Short mmCIF file of C-alpha atoms in Angstrom, two decimals:
data_model
loop_
_atom_site.label_atom_id
_atom_site.label_comp_id
_atom_site.label_asym_id
_atom_site.label_seq_id
_atom_site.Cartn_x
_atom_site.Cartn_y
_atom_site.Cartn_z
CA MET V 129 -0.69 10.57 23.06
CA SER V 130 1.53 13.67 22.55
CA SER V 131 1.37 15.64 19.34
CA GLN V 132 3.70 18.73 18.52
CA SER V 133 1.12 20.50 16.55
CA THR V 134 -2.07 22.24 18.04
CA PRO V 135 -5.16 19.85 17.53
CA ALA V 136 -7.58 20.37 15.30
CA PRO V 137 -11.31 19.58 15.03
CA ALA V 138 -12.17 16.32 12.97
CA ASP V 139 -13.03 18.04 9.70
CA THR V 140 -11.66 18.44 6.42
CA PRO V 141 -11.08 22.21 6.20
CA SER V 142 -9.08 22.16 9.67
CA LEU V 143 -6.75 19.43 8.61
CA PHE V 144 -6.56 21.27 5.06
CA ARG V 145 -5.01 23.88 7.23
CA HIS V 146 -3.16 21.58 9.75
CA ARG V 147 0.93 21.89 8.70
CA PHE V 148 1.30 18.49 9.09
CA MET V 149 -1.34 17.46 6.75
CA ILE V 150 -0.46 20.26 3.57
CA LEU V 151 3.21 18.51 3.95
CA ILE V 152 2.71 14.82 4.65
CA LEU V 153 -0.17 15.65 1.05
CA LEU V 154 2.38 16.96 -1.14
CA SER V 155 5.13 14.51 -0.16
CA GLY V 156 2.72 12.07 -0.78
CA MET V 157 1.59 13.37 -4.54
CA ILE V 158 5.55 14.07 -5.10
CA LEU V 159 6.01 10.09 -4.74
CA GLN V 160 2.75 8.92 -6.36
CA THR V 161 4.23 11.00 -8.98
CA GLY V 162 7.34 9.03 -9.79
CA ILE V 163 5.90 5.77 -8.62
CA TRP V 164 3.18 5.48 -11.68
CA ILE V 165 5.71 6.68 -13.93
CA ARG V 166 7.89 3.84 -12.58
CA ASN V 167 5.11 1.09 -12.71
CA PHE V 168 3.33 1.62 -16.03
CA ALA V 169 7.04 2.40 -17.44
CA VAL V 170 8.62 -0.60 -16.30
CA LEU V 171 5.76 -2.88 -16.67
CA LEU V 172 5.09 -1.34 -20.90
CA TYR V 173 8.94 -2.08 -21.13
CA VAL V 174 9.61 -5.26 -19.63
CA THR V 175 6.58 -6.24 -22.00
CA ASP V 176 8.17 -4.67 -24.77
CA ARG V 177 11.16 -6.85 -24.33
CA THR V 178 10.40 -9.94 -23.15
CA GLN V 179 7.28 -10.34 -25.43
CA GLY V 180 5.07 -10.42 -22.93
CA ASP V 181 6.50 -13.44 -20.71
CA PRO V 182 4.58 -14.33 -18.58
CA PHE V 183 7.05 -14.67 -15.92
CA ALA V 184 9.05 -11.47 -16.80
CA ILE V 185 6.31 -9.79 -15.68
CA THR V 186 5.53 -11.61 -12.92
CA LEU V 187 8.40 -10.97 -11.57
CA ILE V 188 7.73 -7.22 -11.57
CA ALA V 189 5.08 -8.06 -8.80
CA VAL V 190 7.13 -10.31 -7.10
CA ALA V 191 10.40 -7.49 -6.62
CA GLU V 192 7.80 -4.73 -5.37
CA TYR V 193 5.86 -7.38 -3.33
CA ALA V 194 8.77 -10.16 -1.84
CA PRO V 195 10.94 -7.23 0.30
CA ILE V 196 7.68 -6.51 2.41
CA PHE V 197 6.99 -10.54 3.35
CA LEU V 198 10.95 -9.81 4.26
CA PHE V 199 12.07 -6.67 5.43
CA SER V 200 8.68 -5.91 7.26
CA PHE V 201 9.39 -6.57 10.87
CA LEU V 202 13.43 -5.82 10.93
CA GLY V 203 11.57 -2.43 9.30
CA GLY V 204 8.80 -2.14 11.87
CA THR V 205 11.17 -2.51 14.49
CA LEU V 206 13.84 0.06 13.39
CA ALA V 207 10.88 2.58 13.12
CA ASP V 208 9.99 2.71 17.05
CA ARG V 209 13.80 3.03 17.18
CA TRP V 210 14.57 5.56 15.13
CA ARG V 211 13.16 8.96 14.84
CA PRO V 212 10.10 8.79 12.25
CA LYS V 213 10.46 12.33 10.16
CA ARG V 214 14.33 11.56 9.76
CA THR V 215 14.03 7.61 8.77
CA MET V 216 11.67 9.26 6.44
CA VAL V 217 13.76 11.68 4.66
CA TRP V 218 17.15 8.89 4.50
CA CYS V 219 15.25 6.46 2.69
CA ASP V 220 13.51 9.13 0.19
CA LEU V 221 17.52 9.72 -0.09
CA LEU V 222 18.82 6.67 -0.35
CA SER V 223 15.88 5.68 -2.60
CA ALA V 224 16.80 8.63 -4.93
CA LEU V 225 20.34 7.37 -4.49
CA SER V 226 19.32 3.71 -6.09
CA VAL V 227 17.54 4.83 -8.77
CA PHE V 228 19.85 6.92 -10.24
CA LEU V 229 22.75 4.41 -9.54
CA ILE V 230 19.99 2.05 -12.00
CA LEU V 231 20.15 5.20 -14.41
CA GLY V 232 22.97 4.33 -14.81
CA ALA V 233 23.46 0.31 -15.30
CA LEU V 234 20.40 1.01 -18.00
CA LEU V 235 22.65 3.41 -20.01
CA LEU V 236 25.43 0.94 -19.75
CA GLY V 237 23.25 -1.61 -21.56
CA SER V 238 21.95 -3.65 -18.45
CA TRP V 239 17.83 -3.72 -19.45
CA GLN V 240 17.40 -6.18 -16.04
CA ALA V 241 18.87 -3.81 -13.47
CA ILE V 242 14.73 -1.94 -14.23
CA PHE V 243 13.26 -4.93 -11.57
CA PHE V 244 15.89 -3.11 -9.27
CA SER V 245 14.21 0.30 -8.98
CA THR V 246 11.50 -1.63 -7.61
CA LEU V 247 13.43 -4.20 -5.15
CA VAL V 248 14.96 -1.35 -3.67
CA SER V 249 12.74 1.12 -3.40
CA SER V 250 10.36 -1.35 -1.83
CA ILE V 251 12.40 -1.92 1.09
CA LEU V 252 13.57 0.90 2.11
CA SER V 253 9.41 1.84 2.33
CA GLN V 254 9.09 -1.32 4.68
CA ILE V 255 11.22 1.37 7.53
CA SER V 256 8.95 4.38 5.85
CA GLN V 257 5.85 3.40 6.38
CA PRO V 258 5.19 3.10 9.96
CA SER V 259 7.33 5.67 10.45
CA ALA V 260 4.48 7.72 8.20
CA MET V 261 2.28 5.67 10.41
CA LYS V 262 3.92 6.66 13.79
CA LEU V 263 3.74 10.39 12.91
CA PHE V 264 0.30 10.45 11.82
CA LYS V 265 -0.24 8.76 15.46
CA LEU V 266 2.02 12.08 17.03
CA HIS V 267 0.76 15.03 15.37
CA LEU V 268 -2.84 13.97 14.56
CA THR V 269 -5.57 13.21 17.25
CA GLU V 270 -7.72 10.23 17.92
CA GLY V 271 -10.61 11.75 16.08
CA GLN V 272 -8.07 13.47 13.42
CA ILE V 273 -6.51 10.18 12.46
CA PRO V 274 -9.50 8.24 9.68
CA LEU V 275 -10.27 11.11 8.81
CA ALA V 276 -6.76 11.96 7.56
CA LEU V 277 -5.86 8.54 6.41
CA SER V 278 -9.50 9.08 4.04
CA LEU V 279 -8.03 12.14 2.74
CA TYR V 280 -4.67 10.31 1.89
CA GLN V 281 -6.16 7.12 0.52
CA THR V 282 -8.27 10.37 -2.12
CA MET V 283 -5.06 11.59 -2.80
CA MET V 284 -3.88 8.19 -4.11
CA ALA V 285 -7.18 7.61 -5.74
CA VAL V 286 -6.64 10.95 -7.38
CA PHE V 287 -3.54 9.14 -9.01
CA MET V 288 -4.70 6.10 -9.66
CA MET V 289 -7.13 7.91 -12.34
CA GLY V 290 -4.28 10.03 -13.42
CA GLY V 291 -0.92 7.89 -12.91
CA PRO V 292 -1.71 5.19 -15.77
CA VAL V 293 -1.64 7.70 -18.46
CA LEU V 294 1.26 10.22 -17.02
CA GLY V 295 3.07 6.78 -16.51
CA THR V 296 2.54 5.41 -20.52
CA TRP V 297 2.76 8.92 -21.85
CA VAL V 298 5.87 9.49 -20.87
CA TYR V 299 7.28 5.32 -21.43
CA VAL V 300 6.30 6.13 -25.21
CA HIS V 301 7.02 9.52 -25.60
CA TRP V 302 10.40 9.73 -23.92
CA GLY V 303 11.32 6.30 -23.29
CA MET V 304 12.35 4.53 -19.69
CA ASN V 305 15.90 6.30 -18.79
CA THR V 306 14.01 9.31 -18.14
CA ALA V 307 10.70 7.93 -16.35
CA ILE V 308 13.55 6.53 -14.33
CA GLY V 309 15.24 9.77 -13.51
CA LEU V 310 12.11 11.32 -12.89
CA MET V 311 11.19 9.10 -10.34
CA GLY V 312 14.45 9.45 -9.37
CA THR V 313 13.78 13.32 -9.11
CA ALA V 314 10.25 12.58 -7.24
CA PHE V 315 12.21 10.89 -4.14
CA LEU V 316 14.42 13.81 -3.63
CA LEU V 317 11.86 16.21 -3.81
CA SER V 318 9.51 14.26 -1.64
CA ALA V 319 12.65 14.24 1.05
CA LEU V 320 13.17 18.36 0.89
CA VAL V 321 9.40 18.86 1.84
CA LEU V 322 9.15 16.04 4.68
CA SER V 323 12.12 17.94 5.89
CA ALA V 324 9.75 20.86 6.51
CA VAL V 325 7.53 18.86 8.60
CA GLN V 326 8.56 20.43 12.58
CA GLY V 327 9.18 18.16 15.62
CA ASP V 328 9.85 14.57 15.55
CA ALA V 329 9.48 11.43 17.91
CA GLU V 330 12.43 10.85 20.66
CA PRO V 331 14.06 7.68 19.60
CA GLU V 332 13.13 4.73 22.10
CA GLY V 333 16.77 3.50 22.34
CA GLN V 334 19.64 1.93 20.67
CA ARG V 335 18.79 -1.30 21.27
CA PRO V 336 21.16 -3.60 19.84
CA LEU V 337 19.96 -6.08 16.57
CA SER V 338 20.70 -9.18 19.04
CA HIS V 339 17.54 -8.37 21.26
CA LEU V 340 15.68 -8.84 17.91
CA LYS V 341 14.11 -11.83 18.77
CA SER V 342 13.11 -10.92 22.33
CA GLU V 343 10.81 -8.61 20.29
CA ILE V 344 9.86 -10.19 18.40
CA LEU V 345 8.25 -12.42 20.71
CA GLY V 346 7.28 -9.39 22.73
CA ALA V 347 5.65 -7.80 19.58
CA LEU V 348 3.51 -11.12 19.43
CA SER V 349 2.13 -11.29 23.11
CA TYR V 350 0.93 -7.12 22.52
CA VAL V 351 -0.94 -8.60 19.61
CA ARG V 352 -2.12 -12.00 20.39
CA THR V 353 -3.74 -10.11 23.56
CA ARG V 354 -5.95 -7.98 21.41
CA ARG V 355 -8.98 -9.59 19.48
CA VAL V 356 -9.23 -7.24 16.86
CA LEU V 357 -5.13 -7.71 15.55
CA VAL V 358 -5.67 -11.16 16.24
CA ILE V 359 -8.92 -11.01 13.41
CA THR V 360 -6.93 -8.08 11.90
CA GLY V 361 -4.14 -10.60 10.96
CA ALA V 362 -6.42 -13.74 9.82
CA CYS V 363 -7.69 -11.05 7.32
CA PHE V 364 -4.87 -10.13 5.84
CA LEU V 365 -3.71 -13.66 5.68
CA LEU V 366 -6.33 -14.52 3.13
CA SER V 367 -7.06 -11.78 1.45
CA GLY V 368 -2.95 -11.21 0.43
CA PHE V 369 -3.94 -15.10 -1.18
CA GLY V 370 -6.75 -13.37 -3.10
CA MET V 371 -4.70 -9.87 -4.23
CA GLY V 372 -1.78 -12.56 -5.26
CA LEU V 373 -3.33 -14.33 -7.46
CA VAL V 374 -4.63 -11.92 -9.71
CA ASN V 375 -2.40 -8.82 -8.87
CA PRO V 376 0.09 -9.29 -12.36
CA LEU V 377 -3.04 -10.33 -14.72
CA GLY V 378 -4.55 -7.49 -15.37
CA ILE V 379 -2.83 -7.18 -18.51
CA PHE V 380 -3.74 -10.66 -19.08
CA VAL V 381 -7.28 -9.93 -18.92
CA ILE V 382 -6.81 -6.92 -21.66
CA ILE V 383 -4.51 -8.83 -24.43
CA GLU V 384 -5.89 -12.34 -23.91
CA LYS V 385 -9.10 -12.58 -22.84
CA LEU V 386 -10.76 -9.33 -24.27
CA ALA V 387 -7.86 -9.17 -27.29
CA LEU V 388 -6.95 -5.60 -26.51
CA PRO V 389 -3.96 -3.88 -27.28
CA LYS V 390 -1.25 -3.92 -23.99
CA GLU V 391 -1.90 -0.14 -23.59
CA TYR V 392 -5.64 -0.18 -23.18
CA LEU V 393 -4.63 -1.47 -19.36
CA GLN V 394 -3.82 2.13 -18.47
CA TRP V 395 -7.04 2.73 -18.82
CA LEU V 396 -8.79 -0.39 -16.67
CA THR V 397 -6.15 1.59 -13.71
CA VAL V 398 -8.21 4.92 -14.92
CA VAL V 399 -11.27 3.32 -13.91
CA ASN V 400 -9.92 1.95 -11.11
CA GLY V 401 -9.00 5.05 -9.99
CA VAL V 402 -12.18 7.33 -10.80
CA ALA V 403 -13.47 4.64 -8.64
CA MET V 404 -11.25 5.23 -5.77
CA LEU V 405 -11.56 9.07 -5.74
CA MET V 406 -15.17 8.73 -5.61
CA GLY V 407 -14.77 5.57 -2.48
CA GLY V 408 -12.17 8.00 -1.38
CA GLY V 409 -14.83 10.65 -0.85
CA ALA V 410 -17.59 8.01 0.21
CA ALA V 411 -15.16 7.12 3.07
CA ILE V 412 -14.62 10.99 4.73
CA ALA V 413 -18.15 11.26 4.84
CA LEU V 414 -19.36 7.29 6.63
CA SER V 415 -15.71 7.81 8.45
CA ARG V 416 -18.01 10.61 10.87
CA LYS V 417 -21.00 7.89 10.64
CA LEU V 418 -19.73 4.17 10.87
CA ALA V 419 -17.62 2.29 12.54
CA PRO V 420 -14.28 1.38 10.69
CA GLN V 421 -15.10 -2.54 10.82
CA ARG V 422 -19.14 -2.09 9.40
CA ILE V 423 -16.73 -0.08 7.19
CA LEU V 424 -14.64 -2.39 6.03
CA PHE V 425 -16.65 -5.45 6.40
CA ALA V 426 -18.99 -3.62 3.74
CA GLY V 427 -16.17 -2.80 1.15
CA MET V 428 -14.93 -6.83 1.49
CA GLY V 429 -18.71 -6.98 0.91
CA VAL V 430 -18.88 -5.63 -1.77
CA SER V 431 -14.93 -6.42 -3.57
CA VAL V 432 -15.67 -10.49 -3.21
CA LEU V 433 -18.39 -10.06 -6.11
CA ALA V 434 -16.63 -6.93 -8.41
CA ILE V 435 -13.55 -9.72 -8.69
CA ALA V 436 -15.82 -12.11 -9.41
CA ALA V 437 -17.61 -10.42 -11.44
CA ILE V 438 -14.32 -9.47 -14.05
CA GLY V 439 -13.57 -13.52 -14.14
CA MET V 440 -17.38 -13.86 -15.34
CA SER V 441 -16.90 -10.91 -17.87
CA SER V 442 -15.72 -11.14 -21.19
CA THR V 443 -16.15 -8.07 -22.43
CA LEU V 444 -14.76 -4.60 -21.92
CA PRO V 445 -17.20 -3.19 -20.24
CA GLY V 446 -18.00 -6.06 -17.84
CA VAL V 447 -14.50 -6.08 -16.62
CA LEU V 448 -14.19 -2.58 -16.07
CA ALA V 449 -17.72 -2.67 -14.06
CA GLY V 450 -15.59 -5.13 -11.61
CA GLN V 451 -12.99 -3.06 -11.77
CA PHE V 452 -15.23 -0.25 -11.19
CA PHE V 453 -16.57 -1.51 -7.92
CA CYS V 454 -13.29 -3.11 -6.38
CA GLY V 455 -11.82 0.66 -6.51
CA LEU V 456 -14.82 1.97 -5.13
CA MET V 457 -14.10 -0.01 -1.93
CA LEU V 458 -10.57 -0.02 -1.80
CA PRO V 459 -10.36 3.39 0.78
CA GLY V 460 -12.75 2.26 2.50
CA ILE V 461 -11.10 -0.49 2.82
CA GLN V 462 -7.70 0.76 3.45
CA MET V 463 -9.08 3.10 5.84
CA SER V 464 -10.60 0.82 7.78
CA VAL V 465 -7.47 -1.89 8.39
CA ASN V 466 -5.38 1.62 9.10
CA ALA V 467 -8.04 3.36 11.52
CA LEU V 468 -8.13 -0.31 13.81
CA ILE V 469 -4.67 -0.86 13.96
CA LEU V 470 -3.80 2.63 15.27
CA SER V 471 -6.42 2.67 17.43
CA HIS V 472 -5.75 -0.43 18.88
CA THR V 473 -2.09 0.16 19.07
CA GLU V 474 0.34 1.76 21.66
CA GLU V 475 2.67 4.18 19.99
CA SER V 476 5.64 2.75 20.63
CA PHE V 477 4.60 -0.95 19.19
CA ILE V 478 2.80 0.65 15.99
CA GLY V 479 5.96 -0.15 13.49
CA ARG V 480 6.19 -3.89 15.77
CA VAL V 481 2.90 -4.63 15.04
CA ASN V 482 2.61 -3.29 11.39
CA GLY V 483 5.82 -5.42 10.89
CA LEU V 484 4.14 -8.42 11.94
CA LEU V 485 1.10 -8.04 10.39
CA SER V 486 2.62 -6.44 7.09
CA PRO V 487 3.86 -9.98 6.27
CA LEU V 488 1.20 -12.09 6.50
CA PHE V 489 -0.93 -9.41 4.01
CA MET V 490 2.61 -10.00 1.44
CA GLY V 491 3.38 -13.14 2.57
CA SER V 492 0.14 -14.42 1.42
CA ILE V 493 0.63 -12.21 -1.68
CA VAL V 494 3.81 -13.39 -2.34
CA ALA V 495 2.99 -16.75 -2.38
CA SER V 496 -0.14 -16.83 -4.08
CA MET V 497 1.76 -14.54 -7.14
CA SER V 498 4.75 -17.02 -6.82
CA LEU V 499 2.03 -19.49 -8.02
CA SER V 500 0.22 -16.69 -10.84
CA GLY V 501 2.16 -17.41 -13.62
CA TRP V 502 2.21 -20.97 -13.23
CA LEU V 503 -1.51 -21.70 -12.26
CA LYS V 504 -2.29 -19.75 -15.67
CA SER V 505 -0.67 -22.19 -17.94
CA LEU V 506 -3.07 -24.49 -15.71
CA LEU V 507 -6.47 -22.59 -15.43
CA PRO V 508 -8.63 -20.33 -17.23
CA LEU V 509 -8.48 -16.35 -16.12
CA SER V 510 -11.49 -16.88 -14.92
CA ALA V 511 -11.23 -19.37 -12.79
CA LEU V 512 -8.14 -18.33 -11.30
CA TYR V 513 -11.00 -14.56 -10.64
CA TYR V 514 -12.73 -17.03 -8.86
CA ILE V 515 -10.45 -18.43 -6.24
CA ALA V 516 -9.42 -14.75 -5.63
CA ALA V 517 -13.53 -14.07 -4.89
CA VAL V 518 -13.33 -17.38 -2.48
CA PHE V 519 -10.45 -15.86 -0.43
CA PHE V 520 -11.86 -12.78 -0.04
CA ALA V 521 -15.21 -13.95 1.54
CA ALA V 522 -13.21 -16.28 3.59
CA ALA V 523 -11.83 -12.82 5.26
CA LEU V 524 -15.01 -11.90 5.00
CA LEU V 525 -16.49 -14.61 7.52
CA ALA V 526 -12.89 -14.07 9.48
CA MET V 527 -14.60 -10.14 9.95
CA LEU V 528 -17.80 -11.69 11.44
CA PRO V 529 -16.53 -11.20 15.63
CA ILE V 530 -15.59 -8.15 15.76
CA LEU V 531 -18.43 -7.01 13.54
CA LEU V 532 -20.96 -8.58 15.59
CA ALA V 533 -18.98 -7.38 19.19
CA PRO V 534 -18.63 -3.70 18.37
CA HIS V 535 -19.19 -2.77 21.78
CA ALA V 536 -16.44 -5.58 22.77
CA VAL V 537 -14.48 -4.26 20.47
CA LYS V 538 -15.16 -0.85 22.50
CA GLU V 539 -14.23 -1.58 24.83
CA ARG V 540 -11.13 -3.35 24.41
CA THR V 541 -10.42 -0.05 22.68
CA SER V 542 -10.85 1.60 25.56
CA SER V 543 -8.47 -0.52 27.66
CA ALA V 544 -5.84 -0.18 25.31
CA GLN V 545 -5.80 3.21 25.23
CA GLY V 546 -5.73 3.57 28.53
CA THR V 547 -2.32 1.19 29.46
#
């Protein structure tokens, strides 16, 4: 693996002095500011405009996740063809342009255009996200990657804690137009920061899109020969069904199950963010001592119990406790999944492997999310959370082979790195 910068030892102080990590964290902080303002401003705005219509609220989540399913492999393939840094900069610039166009539509009175602010940025993220993974692989050593991913997840946890309050405050005090304008500005500033990253990977060549079918078949063959990637795909599929089922329902837990004002949703998310911050610190410590598959297994096991607890509880403290443990486990789960994929994937295949595995996850999320509003009219909220917990438990069982055979996994990793 090549590196454009001098490798640093795999410890936190060294990574904080690493130029690439400083810039990627700064870019992430700017983007998270804009994204969290958007997330809560859009949710509260649509809830106000539609008087809490479940279909409209679910449509927000569909607009966010459907493009991930539809464009993931194409985005990963393009990310493998193009220079990753340049690709990320252009994605941020195009996202900013689309946001300001949507702001113009809002000023002209077309409030439904708000859904496209989520849709367009979600589409472009399918090219930007695998490009970011390529930059991690390019600029960091194998030993630095798990710790770097943990630091990145910890940064996101900080925004899970403060982002909902910020988004709610901006919407209540400044309104939807200002919220969208701040989001567009965040994309522009992120592009400026990313342009300062030194070095970029060479593109693989100008392959025509007519070769897309052969590249899909080649990527499928590549994944099939790596057992860990196959198992990861199965976990993605099952956990996606569970996540999509309850993803749009948080606001209904607040306004129906707990009979609280909708603004209380921000505090539910703040608790999740505090837990993610703590979980990020734990993931940093554990990444030095435990294999990623063990951290992933433990995180999924606790998540099963936490999701079931949310469905079982009828009090705010009980719901907050379940949300806390979900957030506590999330950084370790995300870090472990990314570390497994990066460790078992050659640099030239990272975009396509992400493009194959992400649709399994996001496709199952979109499928169950599309049914979530309908199922809510037939079943109580508690039942939906129990069903989601069952899907997560099935994903946990699917992981057992790599947990019970860690030495075989390690041999497979060494073999993959030697090819």
